[in-house]
Structure formats: C-alpha cells, structure tokens
mmCIF file of C-alpha atoms in Angstrom:
data_model
loop_
_atom_site.group_PDB
_atom_site.id
_atom_site.type_symbol
_atom_site.label_atom_id
_atom_site.label_comp_id
_atom_site.label_asym_id
_atom_site.label_seq_id
_atom_site.Cartn_x
_atom_site.Cartn_y
_atom_site.Cartn_z
ATOM 1 C CA MET A 7 90.981 119.396 132.384
ATOM 2 C CA ALA A 8 89.733 122.707 130.258
ATOM 3 C CA SER A 9 92.614 123.310 127.869
ATOM 4 C CA MET A 10 92.110 119.391 126.569
ATOM 5 C CA ARG A 11 88.574 120.760 126.218
ATOM 6 C CA ALA A 12 89.860 123.279 123.975
ATOM 7 C CA ALA A 13 91.963 120.880 121.677
ATOM 8 C CA ALA A 14 88.707 119.548 120.997
ATOM 9 C CA ARG A 15 87.879 122.068 118.819
ATOM 10 C CA PRO A 16 88.608 121.945 114.810
ATOM 11 C CA PRO A 17 92.486 123.337 114.099
ATOM 12 C CA ALA A 18 92.416 126.856 113.380
ATOM 13 C CA LEU A 19 93.796 127.086 109.075
ATOM 14 C CA PRO A 20 97.018 128.993 108.332
ATOM 15 C CA SER A 21 96.178 131.340 105.949
ATOM 16 C CA ASN A 22 97.990 129.489 102.823
ATOM 17 C CA VAL A 23 95.829 126.546 103.224
ATOM 18 C CA ARG A 24 92.525 126.169 100.823
ATOM 19 C CA VAL A 25 89.711 124.028 101.813
ATOM 20 C CA GLY A 26 86.562 122.815 98.868
ATOM 21 C CA PRO A 27 83.399 123.173 99.593
ATOM 22 C CA GLY A 28 81.964 120.038 101.656
ATOM 23 C CA THR A 29 85.516 119.086 103.087
ATOM 24 C CA VAL A 30 85.377 119.068 107.173
ATOM 25 C CA VAL A 31 88.411 118.684 108.767
ATOM 26 C CA THR A 32 89.075 118.254 112.567
ATOM 27 C CA GLY A 33 91.048 117.562 114.904
ATOM 28 C CA ASP A 34 90.932 114.917 117.487
ATOM 29 C CA TYR A 35 91.419 115.109 121.555
ATOM 30 C CA VAL A 36 95.245 113.933 120.296
ATOM 31 C CA THR A 37 95.611 116.078 117.131
ATOM 32 C CA GLY A 38 93.703 119.209 117.651
ATOM 33 C CA PRO A 39 96.089 121.438 118.501
ATOM 34 C CA LEU A 40 98.993 119.311 116.550
ATOM 35 C CA ALA A 41 97.248 118.829 113.694
ATOM 36 C CA PHE A 42 98.942 122.565 112.364
ATOM 37 C CA ARG A 43 101.703 123.183 114.728
ATOM 38 C CA HIS A 44 104.415 122.274 112.040
ATOM 39 C CA PHE A 45 102.658 123.627 109.031
ATOM 40 C CA ARG A 46 105.648 125.697 108.465
ATOM 41 C CA SER A 47 105.213 126.132 104.452
ATOM 42 C CA GLU A 48 105.940 129.137 102.746
ATOM 43 C CA ARG A 49 104.041 128.351 99.369
ATOM 44 C CA ASP A 50 101.093 129.505 98.433
ATOM 45 C CA PRO A 51 98.623 127.479 98.371
ATOM 46 C CA GLY A 52 100.959 125.223 100.689
ATOM 47 C CA LEU A 53 97.884 123.464 101.348
ATOM 48 C CA ILE A 54 94.990 122.289 98.832
ATOM 49 C CA PHE A 55 92.104 120.090 100.215
ATOM 50 C CA GLY A 56 90.095 119.654 97.150
ATOM 51 C CA ALA A 57 85.789 118.601 97.851
ATOM 52 C CA HIS A 58 83.890 116.918 99.889
ATOM 53 C CA CYS A 59 87.121 115.343 101.812
ATOM 54 C CA THR A 60 87.313 114.254 105.945
ATOM 55 C CA ILE A 61 90.025 115.226 106.953
ATOM 56 C CA ASP A 62 89.882 113.271 110.223
ATOM 57 C CA GLY A 63 93.114 113.750 113.107
ATOM 58 C CA VAL A 64 95.178 114.328 110.040
ATOM 59 C CA VAL A 65 98.993 115.865 111.587
ATOM 60 C CA PHE A 66 100.228 118.184 108.603
ATOM 61 C CA ASN A 67 104.451 118.256 108.937
ATOM 62 C CA VAL A 68 105.080 120.600 106.236
ATOM 63 C CA GLY A 69 108.460 122.211 105.462
ATOM 64 C CA PRO A 70 109.140 126.184 103.979
ATOM 65 C CA GLU A 71 109.248 124.463 100.523
ATOM 66 C CA GLY A 72 106.587 121.696 101.054
ATOM 67 C CA ARG A 73 103.061 121.966 99.237
ATOM 68 C CA VAL A 74 100.489 119.091 100.021
ATOM 69 C CA GLU A 75 97.378 118.549 97.779
ATOM 70 C CA ILE A 76 94.036 116.464 98.205
ATOM 71 C CA GLY A 77 91.735 116.247 95.862
ATOM 72 C CA ASP A 78 88.438 115.611 96.453
ATOM 73 C CA TYR A 79 86.038 112.755 98.371
ATOM 74 C CA CYS A 80 89.184 111.876 99.973
ATOM 75 C CA TYR A 81 89.072 109.852 103.934
ATOM 76 C CA LEU A 82 91.877 110.294 105.729
ATOM 77 C CA GLN A 83 92.277 108.985 109.885
ATOM 78 C CA GLU A 84 95.384 110.568 112.249
ATOM 79 C CA ALA A 85 97.125 110.116 109.189
ATOM 80 C CA LEU A 86 100.893 112.442 109.697
ATOM 81 C CA LEU A 87 102.006 113.758 106.478
ATOM 82 C CA VAL A 88 105.472 114.953 106.455
ATOM 83 C CA CYS A 89 106.217 117.033 103.638
ATOM 84 C CA GLU A 90 109.634 118.950 102.297
ATOM 85 C CA VAL A 91 108.693 118.974 98.677
ATOM 86 C CA GLU A 92 105.800 117.865 97.360
ATOM 87 C CA ILE A 93 102.523 115.063 98.404
ATOM 88 C CA ARG A 94 100.119 115.341 95.737
ATOM 89 C CA ILE A 95 96.991 112.544 96.599
ATOM 90 C CA GLY A 96 94.279 111.881 93.968
ATOM 91 C CA ASN A 97 90.285 111.763 94.415
ATOM 92 C CA HIS A 98 88.462 108.826 96.175
ATOM 93 C CA VAL A 99 91.620 107.841 98.239
ATOM 94 C CA ALA A 100 90.898 106.566 101.675
ATOM 95 C CA ILE A 101 94.073 106.922 103.831
ATOM 96 C CA GLY A 102 93.604 104.655 107.624
ATOM 97 C CA TRP A 103 94.617 104.927 110.823
ATOM 98 C CA HIS A 104 98.255 106.022 111.754
ATOM 99 C CA ALA A 105 99.430 105.707 108.019
ATOM 100 C CA THR A 106 102.555 107.988 107.777
ATOM 101 C CA ILE A 107 103.265 109.426 104.411
ATOM 102 C CA ILE A 108 106.827 111.288 103.860
ATOM 103 C CA ASP A 109 108.221 112.952 100.788
ATOM 104 C CA ALA A 110 112.110 113.040 102.405
ATOM 105 C CA ASP A 111 115.205 111.373 104.259
ATOM 106 C CA PHE A 112 115.445 114.724 106.556
ATOM 107 C CA HIS A 113 119.345 113.703 107.422
ATOM 108 C CA PRO A 114 122.632 112.500 104.583
ATOM 109 C CA VAL A 115 123.234 109.107 104.353
ATOM 110 C CA ALA A 116 126.691 109.588 104.528
ATOM 111 C CA ILE A 117 128.338 109.373 107.255
ATOM 112 C CA GLU A 118 130.497 112.417 106.992
ATOM 113 C CA ALA A 119 127.811 114.684 105.936
ATOM 114 C CA ARG A 120 125.516 113.005 108.483
ATOM 115 C CA ILE A 121 128.010 113.953 111.326
ATOM 116 C CA ALA A 122 127.981 116.979 110.509
ATOM 117 C CA ASP A 123 124.133 117.321 110.108
ATOM 118 C CA ALA A 124 123.711 116.238 113.653
ATOM 119 C CA VAL A 125 125.921 119.162 114.619
ATOM 120 C CA ALA A 126 124.434 121.836 112.585
ATOM 121 C CA CYS A 127 120.759 119.983 114.502
ATOM 122 C CA SER A 128 121.731 120.188 117.596
ATOM 123 C CA PRO A 129 121.540 123.029 120.346
ATOM 124 C CA LEU A 130 124.968 123.968 119.003
ATOM 125 C CA GLY A 131 124.566 124.537 115.744
ATOM 126 C CA ALA A 132 123.234 127.689 115.101
ATOM 127 C CA GLY A 133 124.571 128.998 111.913
ATOM 128 C CA ARG A 134 125.893 125.793 110.408
ATOM 129 C CA ALA A 135 124.455 124.529 106.831
ATOM 130 C CA HIS A 136 122.842 121.077 107.220
ATOM 131 C CA PRO A 137 123.932 119.202 104.361
ATOM 132 C CA PRO A 138 121.618 118.575 101.183
ATOM 133 C CA PHE A 139 119.493 115.096 102.199
ATOM 134 C CA ALA A 140 116.889 112.958 99.864
ATOM 135 C CA ARG A 141 113.979 114.135 98.987
ATOM 136 C CA ARG A 142 111.383 113.143 96.139
ATOM 137 C CA PRO A 143 107.272 113.993 95.603
ATOM 138 C CA VAL A 144 105.243 111.349 96.611
ATOM 139 C CA VAL A 145 102.451 110.472 94.167
ATOM 140 C CA ILE A 146 98.859 108.866 95.755
ATOM 141 C CA GLU A 147 96.650 108.753 92.241
ATOM 142 C CA ASP A 148 93.221 108.171 92.710
ATOM 143 C CA ASP A 149 91.046 105.727 93.830
ATOM 144 C CA ALA A 150 94.552 103.730 96.354
ATOM 145 C CA TYR A 151 93.396 102.535 99.709
ATOM 146 C CA ILE A 152 96.346 102.722 102.103
ATOM 147 C CA GLY A 153 95.417 101.095 104.948
ATOM 148 C CA PRO A 154 96.222 101.689 108.706
ATOM 149 C CA ASN A 155 99.844 101.822 110.008
ATOM 150 C CA VAL A 156 101.086 101.460 106.702
ATOM 151 C CA THR A 157 104.638 104.091 106.083
ATOM 152 C CA ILE A 158 105.221 105.593 102.326
ATOM 153 C CA LEU A 159 108.010 106.490 102.069
ATOM 154 C CA LYS A 160 109.913 109.493 99.645
ATOM 155 C CA GLY A 161 109.649 109.112 95.673
ATOM 156 C CA VAL A 162 106.954 105.753 95.723
ATOM 157 C CA ARG A 163 104.231 106.688 93.272
ATOM 158 C CA VAL A 164 100.659 104.517 94.184
ATOM 159 C CA GLY A 165 99.130 103.708 91.568
ATOM 160 C CA ALA A 166 95.278 103.840 90.777
ATOM 161 C CA GLY A 167 93.258 101.941 92.682
ATOM 162 C CA ALA A 168 95.988 100.090 94.049
ATOM 163 C CA PHE A 169 95.508 98.658 97.471
ATOM 164 C CA VAL A 170 98.264 98.338 100.429
ATOM 165 C CA GLU A 171 97.455 96.383 103.388
ATOM 166 C CA ALA A 172 97.155 97.328 107.073
ATOM 167 C CA GLY A 173 101.257 98.162 108.239
ATOM 168 C CA ALA A 174 103.373 98.183 104.932
ATOM 169 C CA VAL A 175 106.058 99.905 104.502
ATOM 170 C CA VAL A 176 105.860 101.066 100.738
ATOM 171 C CA ALA A 177 109.942 101.755 99.712
ATOM 172 C CA ARG A 178 108.816 101.613 95.867
ATOM 173 C CA ASP A 179 106.371 102.311 93.295
ATOM 174 C CA VAL A 180 102.922 100.384 93.238
ATOM 175 C CA PRO A 181 101.468 99.768 90.263
ATOM 176 C CA PRO A 182 97.774 100.457 89.488
ATOM 177 C CA GLY A 183 95.299 97.984 90.204
ATOM 178 C CA ARG A 184 97.123 96.066 92.641
ATOM 179 C CA ARG A 185 97.569 94.823 96.190
ATOM 180 C CA VAL A 186 101.009 95.107 98.342
ATOM 181 C CA LEU A 187 101.601 93.681 102.002
ATOM 182 C CA GLY A 188 104.368 93.569 104.107
ATOM 183 C CA ASN A 189 108.253 94.816 105.304
ATOM 184 C CA PRO A 190 109.681 95.666 102.087
ATOM 185 C CA ALA A 191 106.066 95.830 100.733
ATOM 186 C CA ARG A 192 105.544 93.209 98.053
ATOM 187 C CA LEU A 193 103.399 92.820 95.159
ATOM 188 C CA VAL A 194 100.874 89.885 96.431
ATOM 189 C CA GLY A 195 98.263 90.135 93.272
ATOM 190 C CA ARG A 196 95.529 92.872 92.291
ATOM 191 C CA ALA A 197 93.966 94.495 94.610
ATOM 192 C CA PRO A 198 91.085 92.174 95.551
ATOM 193 C CA ALA A 199 87.818 92.494 93.912
ATOM 194 C CA ARG A 200 84.830 91.325 96.336
ATOM 195 C CA MET B 13 86.565 106.934 135.976
ATOM 196 C CA SER B 14 87.375 109.585 138.720
ATOM 197 C CA SER B 15 89.138 111.661 136.924
ATOM 198 C CA ASP B 16 88.227 111.708 133.183
ATOM 199 C CA TRP B 17 89.906 114.161 130.572
ATOM 200 C CA HIS B 18 87.403 113.681 127.957
ATOM 201 C CA PRO B 19 84.015 115.077 128.482
ATOM 202 C CA GLY B 20 82.112 111.596 127.430
ATOM 203 C CA THR B 21 80.460 108.837 128.528
ATOM 204 C CA ILE B 22 80.241 105.586 128.790
ATOM 205 C CA PRO B 23 77.018 103.771 126.353
ATOM 206 C CA PRO B 24 74.975 102.160 128.385
ATOM 207 C CA ASN B 25 74.953 99.087 125.754
ATOM 208 C CA VAL B 26 78.788 98.268 127.549
ATOM 209 C CA ALA B 27 78.788 95.052 130.009
ATOM 210 C CA LEU B 28 81.660 96.660 132.633
ATOM 211 C CA ASP B 29 82.410 93.914 135.760
ATOM 212 C CA GLU B 30 82.320 96.493 138.638
ATOM 213 C CA THR B 31 86.300 95.164 138.722
ATOM 214 C CA ALA B 32 87.546 96.652 135.341
ATOM 215 C CA TYR B 33 88.974 99.094 134.381
ATOM 216 C CA VAL B 34 88.296 101.734 131.971
ATOM 217 C CA GLY B 35 90.817 104.491 131.997
ATOM 218 C CA THR B 36 88.719 107.533 129.453
ATOM 219 C CA SER B 37 85.150 107.932 127.843
ATOM 220 C CA TYR B 38 87.384 108.955 124.616
ATOM 221 C CA SER B 39 87.619 105.266 124.087
ATOM 222 C CA PHE B 40 84.097 105.479 122.924
ATOM 223 C CA THR B 41 84.026 108.438 120.578
ATOM 224 C CA ARG B 42 83.770 105.899 117.858
ATOM 225 C CA TYR B 43 81.787 103.702 119.035
ATOM 226 C CA ARG B 44 78.183 102.968 117.450
ATOM 227 C CA THR B 45 77.376 99.706 117.991
ATOM 228 C CA GLY B 46 73.749 99.277 118.632
ATOM 229 C CA ARG B 47 73.546 95.649 119.910
ATOM 230 C CA SER B 48 72.688 94.573 123.053
ATOM 231 C CA VAL B 49 76.328 94.073 124.532
ATOM 232 C CA GLY B 50 78.344 96.087 121.935
ATOM 233 C CA LEU B 51 81.348 95.759 124.841
ATOM 234 C CA ARG B 52 81.108 93.543 127.469
ATOM 235 C CA VAL B 53 84.637 93.065 129.337
ATOM 236 C CA GLY B 54 85.588 91.028 132.078
ATOM 237 C CA ARG B 55 86.336 90.790 135.667
ATOM 238 C CA GLY B 56 89.974 92.444 136.470
ATOM 239 C CA ALA B 57 89.956 93.285 132.950
ATOM 240 C CA SER B 58 91.702 96.805 131.543
ATOM 241 C CA LEU B 59 91.129 99.198 128.295
ATOM 242 C CA CYS B 60 93.936 101.736 129.354
ATOM 243 C CA ASP B 61 93.954 105.061 128.045
ATOM 244 C CA MET B 62 93.439 105.984 124.134
ATOM 245 C CA THR B 63 92.173 102.935 123.520
ATOM 246 C CA VAL B 64 89.583 103.486 120.263
ATOM 247 C CA LEU B 65 86.705 101.147 120.204
ATOM 248 C CA ASP B 66 85.597 101.512 116.509
ATOM 249 C CA VAL B 67 82.924 99.966 116.447
ATOM 250 C CA GLY B 68 81.064 99.704 113.655
ATOM 251 C CA PRO B 69 76.437 99.498 114.096
ATOM 252 C CA ARG B 70 76.352 95.833 114.257
ATOM 253 C CA GLY B 71 79.577 95.509 115.926
ATOM 254 C CA ARG B 72 80.917 93.261 119.028
ATOM 255 C CA VAL B 73 84.064 93.338 121.677
ATOM 256 C CA VAL B 74 84.357 90.979 123.502
ATOM 257 C CA LEU B 75 87.481 91.851 126.438
ATOM 258 C CA GLY B 76 87.828 88.714 128.553
ATOM 259 C CA ASP B 77 89.247 88.311 132.063
ATOM 260 C CA PHE B 78 92.240 90.369 133.252
ATOM 261 C CA ALA B 79 92.640 91.073 129.495
ATOM 262 C CA LEU B 80 94.906 94.163 129.258
ATOM 263 C CA VAL B 81 94.239 96.507 126.056
ATOM 264 C CA ASN B 82 96.804 99.886 126.381
ATOM 265 C CA ALA B 83 96.084 102.143 123.746
ATOM 266 C CA ALA B 84 95.281 99.795 120.645
ATOM 267 C CA ARG B 85 92.405 101.026 117.898
ATOM 268 C CA ILE B 86 90.268 98.403 117.431
ATOM 269 C CA ILE B 87 87.637 98.714 114.376
ATOM 270 C CA CYS B 88 85.198 95.944 114.362
ATOM 271 C CA ASP B 89 82.105 95.589 112.207
ATOM 272 C CA ALA B 90 81.528 92.117 113.577
ATOM 273 C CA GLU B 91 82.932 90.799 116.017
ATOM 274 C CA VAL B 92 86.428 91.221 117.869
ATOM 275 C CA THR B 93 87.605 89.022 120.619
ATOM 276 C CA ILE B 94 90.196 89.330 123.827
ATOM 277 C CA GLY B 95 90.491 86.482 125.426
ATOM 278 C CA ASP B 96 90.857 85.851 129.343
ATOM 279 C CA TYR B 97 95.092 87.095 130.392
ATOM 280 C CA ALA B 98 95.590 88.304 126.777
ATOM 281 C CA LEU B 99 98.225 91.431 126.699
ATOM 282 C CA VAL B 100 97.433 94.086 124.090
ATOM 283 C CA ALA B 101 100.400 96.679 123.757
ATOM 284 C CA TRP B 102 100.192 100.517 122.306
ATOM 285 C CA ASP B 103 99.585 101.032 118.439
ATOM 286 C CA VAL B 104 98.152 97.913 117.879
ATOM 287 C CA VAL B 105 95.416 97.427 115.450
ATOM 288 C CA LEU B 106 92.946 94.792 116.051
ATOM 289 C CA MET B 107 90.270 95.064 112.498
ATOM 290 C CA ASP B 108 87.964 92.923 111.702
ATOM 291 C CA THR B 109 86.772 94.945 108.354
ATOM 292 C CA TYR B 110 88.544 97.247 106.090
ATOM 293 C CA ARG B 111 85.697 99.215 106.101
ATOM 294 C CA VAL B 112 86.013 100.200 102.534
ATOM 295 C CA PRO B 113 84.063 97.762 99.689
ATOM 296 C CA PHE B 114 87.089 96.189 97.855
ATOM 297 C CA GLU B 115 85.767 96.754 94.177
ATOM 298 C CA THR B 116 87.311 100.079 92.868
ATOM 299 C CA ALA B 117 84.233 101.953 92.208
ATOM 300 C CA ALA B 118 81.918 100.203 94.972
ATOM 301 C CA ARG B 119 84.766 102.210 97.457
ATOM 302 C CA ARG B 120 84.782 105.336 94.857
ATOM 303 C CA GLU B 121 80.256 105.491 95.801
ATOM 304 C CA ALA B 122 81.049 104.937 99.993
ATOM 305 C CA LEU B 123 83.641 108.403 99.407
ATOM 306 C CA ARG B 124 81.568 110.095 97.749
ATOM 307 C CA GLU B 125 78.514 109.150 100.293
ATOM 308 C CA LEU B 126 80.422 109.520 103.225
ATOM 309 C CA PRO B 127 79.890 113.025 103.225
ATOM 310 C CA ARG B 128 76.362 112.964 103.603
ATOM 311 C CA ARG B 129 76.898 111.133 106.989
ATOM 312 C CA THR B 130 76.986 112.104 110.454
ATOM 313 C CA PRO B 131 79.017 111.034 111.924
ATOM 314 C CA ARG B 132 81.154 110.788 109.365
ATOM 315 C CA CYS B 133 82.246 107.439 108.959
ATOM 316 C CA LEU B 134 82.395 104.752 106.623
ATOM 317 C CA PRO B 135 79.353 102.320 106.362
ATOM 318 C CA SER B 136 79.924 98.648 107.224
ATOM 319 C CA THR B 137 80.753 96.830 104.130
ATOM 320 C CA GLY B 138 79.228 94.105 105.070
ATOM 321 C CA ARG B 139 82.090 91.887 104.252
ATOM 322 C CA SER B 140 83.466 91.439 107.939
ATOM 323 C CA LEU B 141 85.865 88.333 109.796
ATOM 324 C CA PRO B 142 85.763 87.589 113.940
ATOM 325 C CA VAL B 143 88.922 88.569 115.408
ATOM 326 C CA HIS B 144 89.919 86.111 118.220
ATOM 327 C CA ILE B 145 93.020 86.424 120.342
ATOM 328 C CA GLY B 146 93.440 83.512 122.671
ATOM 329 C CA ARG B 147 93.661 83.289 126.406
ATOM 330 C CA GLY B 148 97.484 84.336 127.477
ATOM 331 C CA ALA B 149 97.897 85.516 123.972
ATOM 332 C CA TRP B 150 100.280 88.950 123.830
ATOM 333 C CA ILE B 151 100.195 91.252 120.717
ATOM 334 C CA GLY B 152 103.381 93.222 120.691
ATOM 335 C CA PHE B 153 103.372 96.879 119.994
ATOM 336 C CA GLY B 154 102.197 98.131 116.910
ATOM 337 C CA ALA B 155 101.091 95.058 115.224
ATOM 338 C CA CYS B 156 98.237 94.871 112.922
ATOM 339 C CA VAL B 157 95.820 91.677 112.893
ATOM 340 C CA LEU B 158 93.895 91.237 110.195
ATOM 341 C CA PRO B 159 90.442 90.632 109.068
ATOM 342 C CA GLY B 160 89.911 86.580 110.213
ATOM 343 C CA VAL B 161 92.853 86.203 112.098
ATOM 344 C CA THR B 162 92.469 84.360 115.186
ATOM 345 C CA ILE B 163 96.051 84.117 117.244
ATOM 346 C CA GLY B 164 96.093 80.575 119.082
ATOM 347 C CA GLU B 165 95.941 80.480 123.376
ATOM 348 C CA GLY B 166 99.013 81.613 124.249
ATOM 349 C CA ALA B 167 100.663 83.067 121.428
ATOM 350 C CA ILE B 168 103.245 85.544 121.287
ATOM 351 C CA VAL B 169 103.276 88.104 118.063
ATOM 352 C CA ALA B 170 106.110 90.273 117.749
ATOM 353 C CA ALA B 171 106.476 93.937 118.121
ATOM 354 C CA ARG B 172 105.158 96.053 114.503
ATOM 355 C CA ALA B 173 104.030 92.522 113.322
ATOM 356 C CA VAL B 174 101.111 91.903 110.263
ATOM 357 C CA VAL B 175 99.235 89.235 110.934
ATOM 358 C CA VAL B 176 97.509 87.275 108.186
ATOM 359 C CA GLU B 177 97.022 84.269 108.486
ATOM 360 C CA ASP B 178 95.951 82.433 112.007
ATOM 361 C CA VAL B 179 98.950 81.886 114.142
ATOM 362 C CA PRO B 180 98.925 78.082 116.627
ATOM 363 C CA CYS B 181 98.727 78.564 120.072
ATOM 364 C CA HIS B 182 102.178 79.074 121.464
ATOM 365 C CA ALA B 183 103.607 79.735 118.871
ATOM 366 C CA VAL B 184 105.511 82.917 118.325
ATOM 367 C CA VAL B 185 105.421 85.151 115.189
ATOM 368 C CA ALA B 186 107.189 88.100 114.470
ATOM 369 C CA GLY B 187 107.520 89.853 110.614
ATOM 370 C CA ASN B 188 105.565 91.814 108.182
ATOM 371 C CA PRO B 189 103.656 89.489 106.910
ATOM 372 C CA ALA B 190 104.345 87.651 110.236
ATOM 373 C CA GLN B 191 106.225 84.507 109.816
ATOM 374 C CA VAL B 192 106.006 81.429 112.903
ATOM 375 C CA VAL B 193 109.862 82.086 114.814
ATOM 376 C CA ARG B 194 109.451 79.495 117.417
ATOM 377 C CA GLY B 195 107.110 76.979 118.296
ATOM 378 C CA ARG B 196 106.126 75.239 114.898
ATOM 379 C CA GLY B 197 104.877 72.016 115.357
ATOM 380 C CA MET B 198 104.693 71.348 118.686
ATOM 381 C CA PRO B 199 102.337 69.460 120.724
ATOM 382 C CA SER B 200 100.560 72.856 122.439
ATOM 383 C CA ASN B 201 99.904 73.925 119.050
ATOM 384 C CA ARG B 202 97.087 72.166 119.143
ATOM 385 C CA CYS B 203 93.861 73.588 121.830
#
C-alpha cells in the first residue's frame, strides 16, 4: 500500500531531460514508477519538452541513441513513446489515451537475421551482435490530433492539423489537414472542421 | 471496497446498488461531473480494477444490472449507457466526445488554455454524441466505440475493432473500421 502511494508522486526526471516553463509531467498510479524506467538515452538532451505542455502518465522508452522532442502546448495522456532514433512532435498536438508511437522495428525482417537476433536477445546471447533493424524518425507536425488507442509506426510523418481517428494503425504518411481511420489507416477525407 | 490500493473515495453523486462491485476508487480520479447522479451502477454490476471514468462536468454514465466493465476507459461528456448483462473488456475505449474541438484554430486555443485549468483537463467541446451499449452486448478487448454509436442488443464487437457506426442487434462486427461479419439481415437485427 505504501509503495503504491509513493508511485503517485511525479516521476524523477533524468538529467538529460529539458522541461520548458509551465510544463507539467505527471506519473499516475500505473506509470509513476514506469515513466522513465526504460529511458536510456545517452544524448544530451535526450528529451525536450517545450513550454506549457501537459504530460500525463506518459511512458518514455528511449534507447541510447534516441531523442524525443515535444513542442509547446502539447497534451499527451497515458501514451507510450518508444524511440530508437527520433520522435519529433510539434506545437499544439493532442495525443489520446493509450496511443503508441514507435520509431523502430527492434528486430530484423529477414528470417536468418531474425533467428540470430532471437539468440542474441536470449539469456544465452551475451556478447553476440544484434543484427541491424529498421529505424526511421517519426514526425508529428503542429496541430495534429492523435486519438486514443492509435499506433504510429516508424518513418511516419503526420502532417499539420491532421486528424488520426481512435484505434488507427498508421504506417504511411498522413498529409496535412486530412483525416485517417482504420488498420491500416486510410484517408477518409479532410480533418473534420466542426 | 475493503482493500482499496488507491487512497481515494467514491464521489457522493455515484448511485451504487448495494450489490454492485467497484474495484478501486482510482476509477474516479478523472470523474468530475456535477450531475446529481453522475454514475449509476445497477444490481450485481461490476466496475473492475483499472477502469477509468473520465467524465466531464455534465457527463453521465449508466451501468445496467449485472453489467461487467473490466479495465476500460470511458470518456464521457454527455451520456454513456451500458445495458444489463453487457460485457466490456480491458483497454476498451467508449467515447461520446473527442474532447478537442475539430477546427484547428479552436483546438489550438483549447490547448493554449489547458495549462491554466485546474485540474489540467480539456473542457467539453459541446459536441458530444451519446454512446449506448445494448443489453447483453459484448465488447472485446481493445475495441474503440466512437461518439454517437449504438451497439445493438446482444451484439458482439470483436477484439480491437473500431466501431464508427451503429451495430445491429445480435450482429457480430470485427475490424478497423468495424464491419458486420456475421448476423446481417437477420430478423433478430430488429429490436
């Protein structure tokens, strides 16, 4: 019980995290202790929050070479950011509950390499090289809306003012001002205007 | 709640049947409705651990008798009703509102206003469309039900489906966006 209460405090920020004025980073009872447990960025800064952001229960899983940059006035709610290279989020971006943004595959596609990777990842894999895998930056431009349960995959650019509907799985770029829906996400017209 | 891990309470405007089950007061950390009854939980109904009721100032959620909600997210500014005997699985999102204004300039303004609000929650945009889950319906894990959708009595929504339009009674829908995969054009669809 006591440990669960401790978890409600805001997470401690690693030293290579920059936080702009007016930005609040909260953990909740689920992510409090988890928020930065997998933050391993060796870049400095490895994570930049702009000004006046509300970062509520977000988990930052960032590898040694990864860097996350979030602009001003963003609102992220219980999202998961998995970053090996770069995730760049513009200004006035709203990201819904339980969304996942991931900029890498983490395992190679070709079967031989994948088997070698499975061995390297195993408890018996110490000293073995991990075969390379696809990693490409994700960019979410200003004023985009990302709904709850959305997945944004590596290399995707979500254009300014785009509207990604709840549950969409986005594997390709979303042009500015358009609305996407589905798995895989498809264009279904313009972002709703009213 | 004999052993609640969260140090909270159930708000006074929750009408809880004496036989109903609420797993934890954590479910109410985003519950801020001012309605006289903001949540009604029926006879033998359950609101299991990690369900979150993100209910805005004028929202109302109704859980019918023997309904079971297990770790879902209910985002409500108007009304979300879950019928008797309905089953709602984990990571499901039932939303009657997007919370953000659609128009870009208005959305930007709402996000600029957010840091000045206490708590930091977006206000209702005034364009909420009620969500209704029919009697005995079953919503599979990770599914999303979008604003304005009615799930018919006895219908089944498959895991991770995203439901953007009404589901006929006793139909089975799957996919993203969800489509009827079984039970279309049956007499039982009319109910």
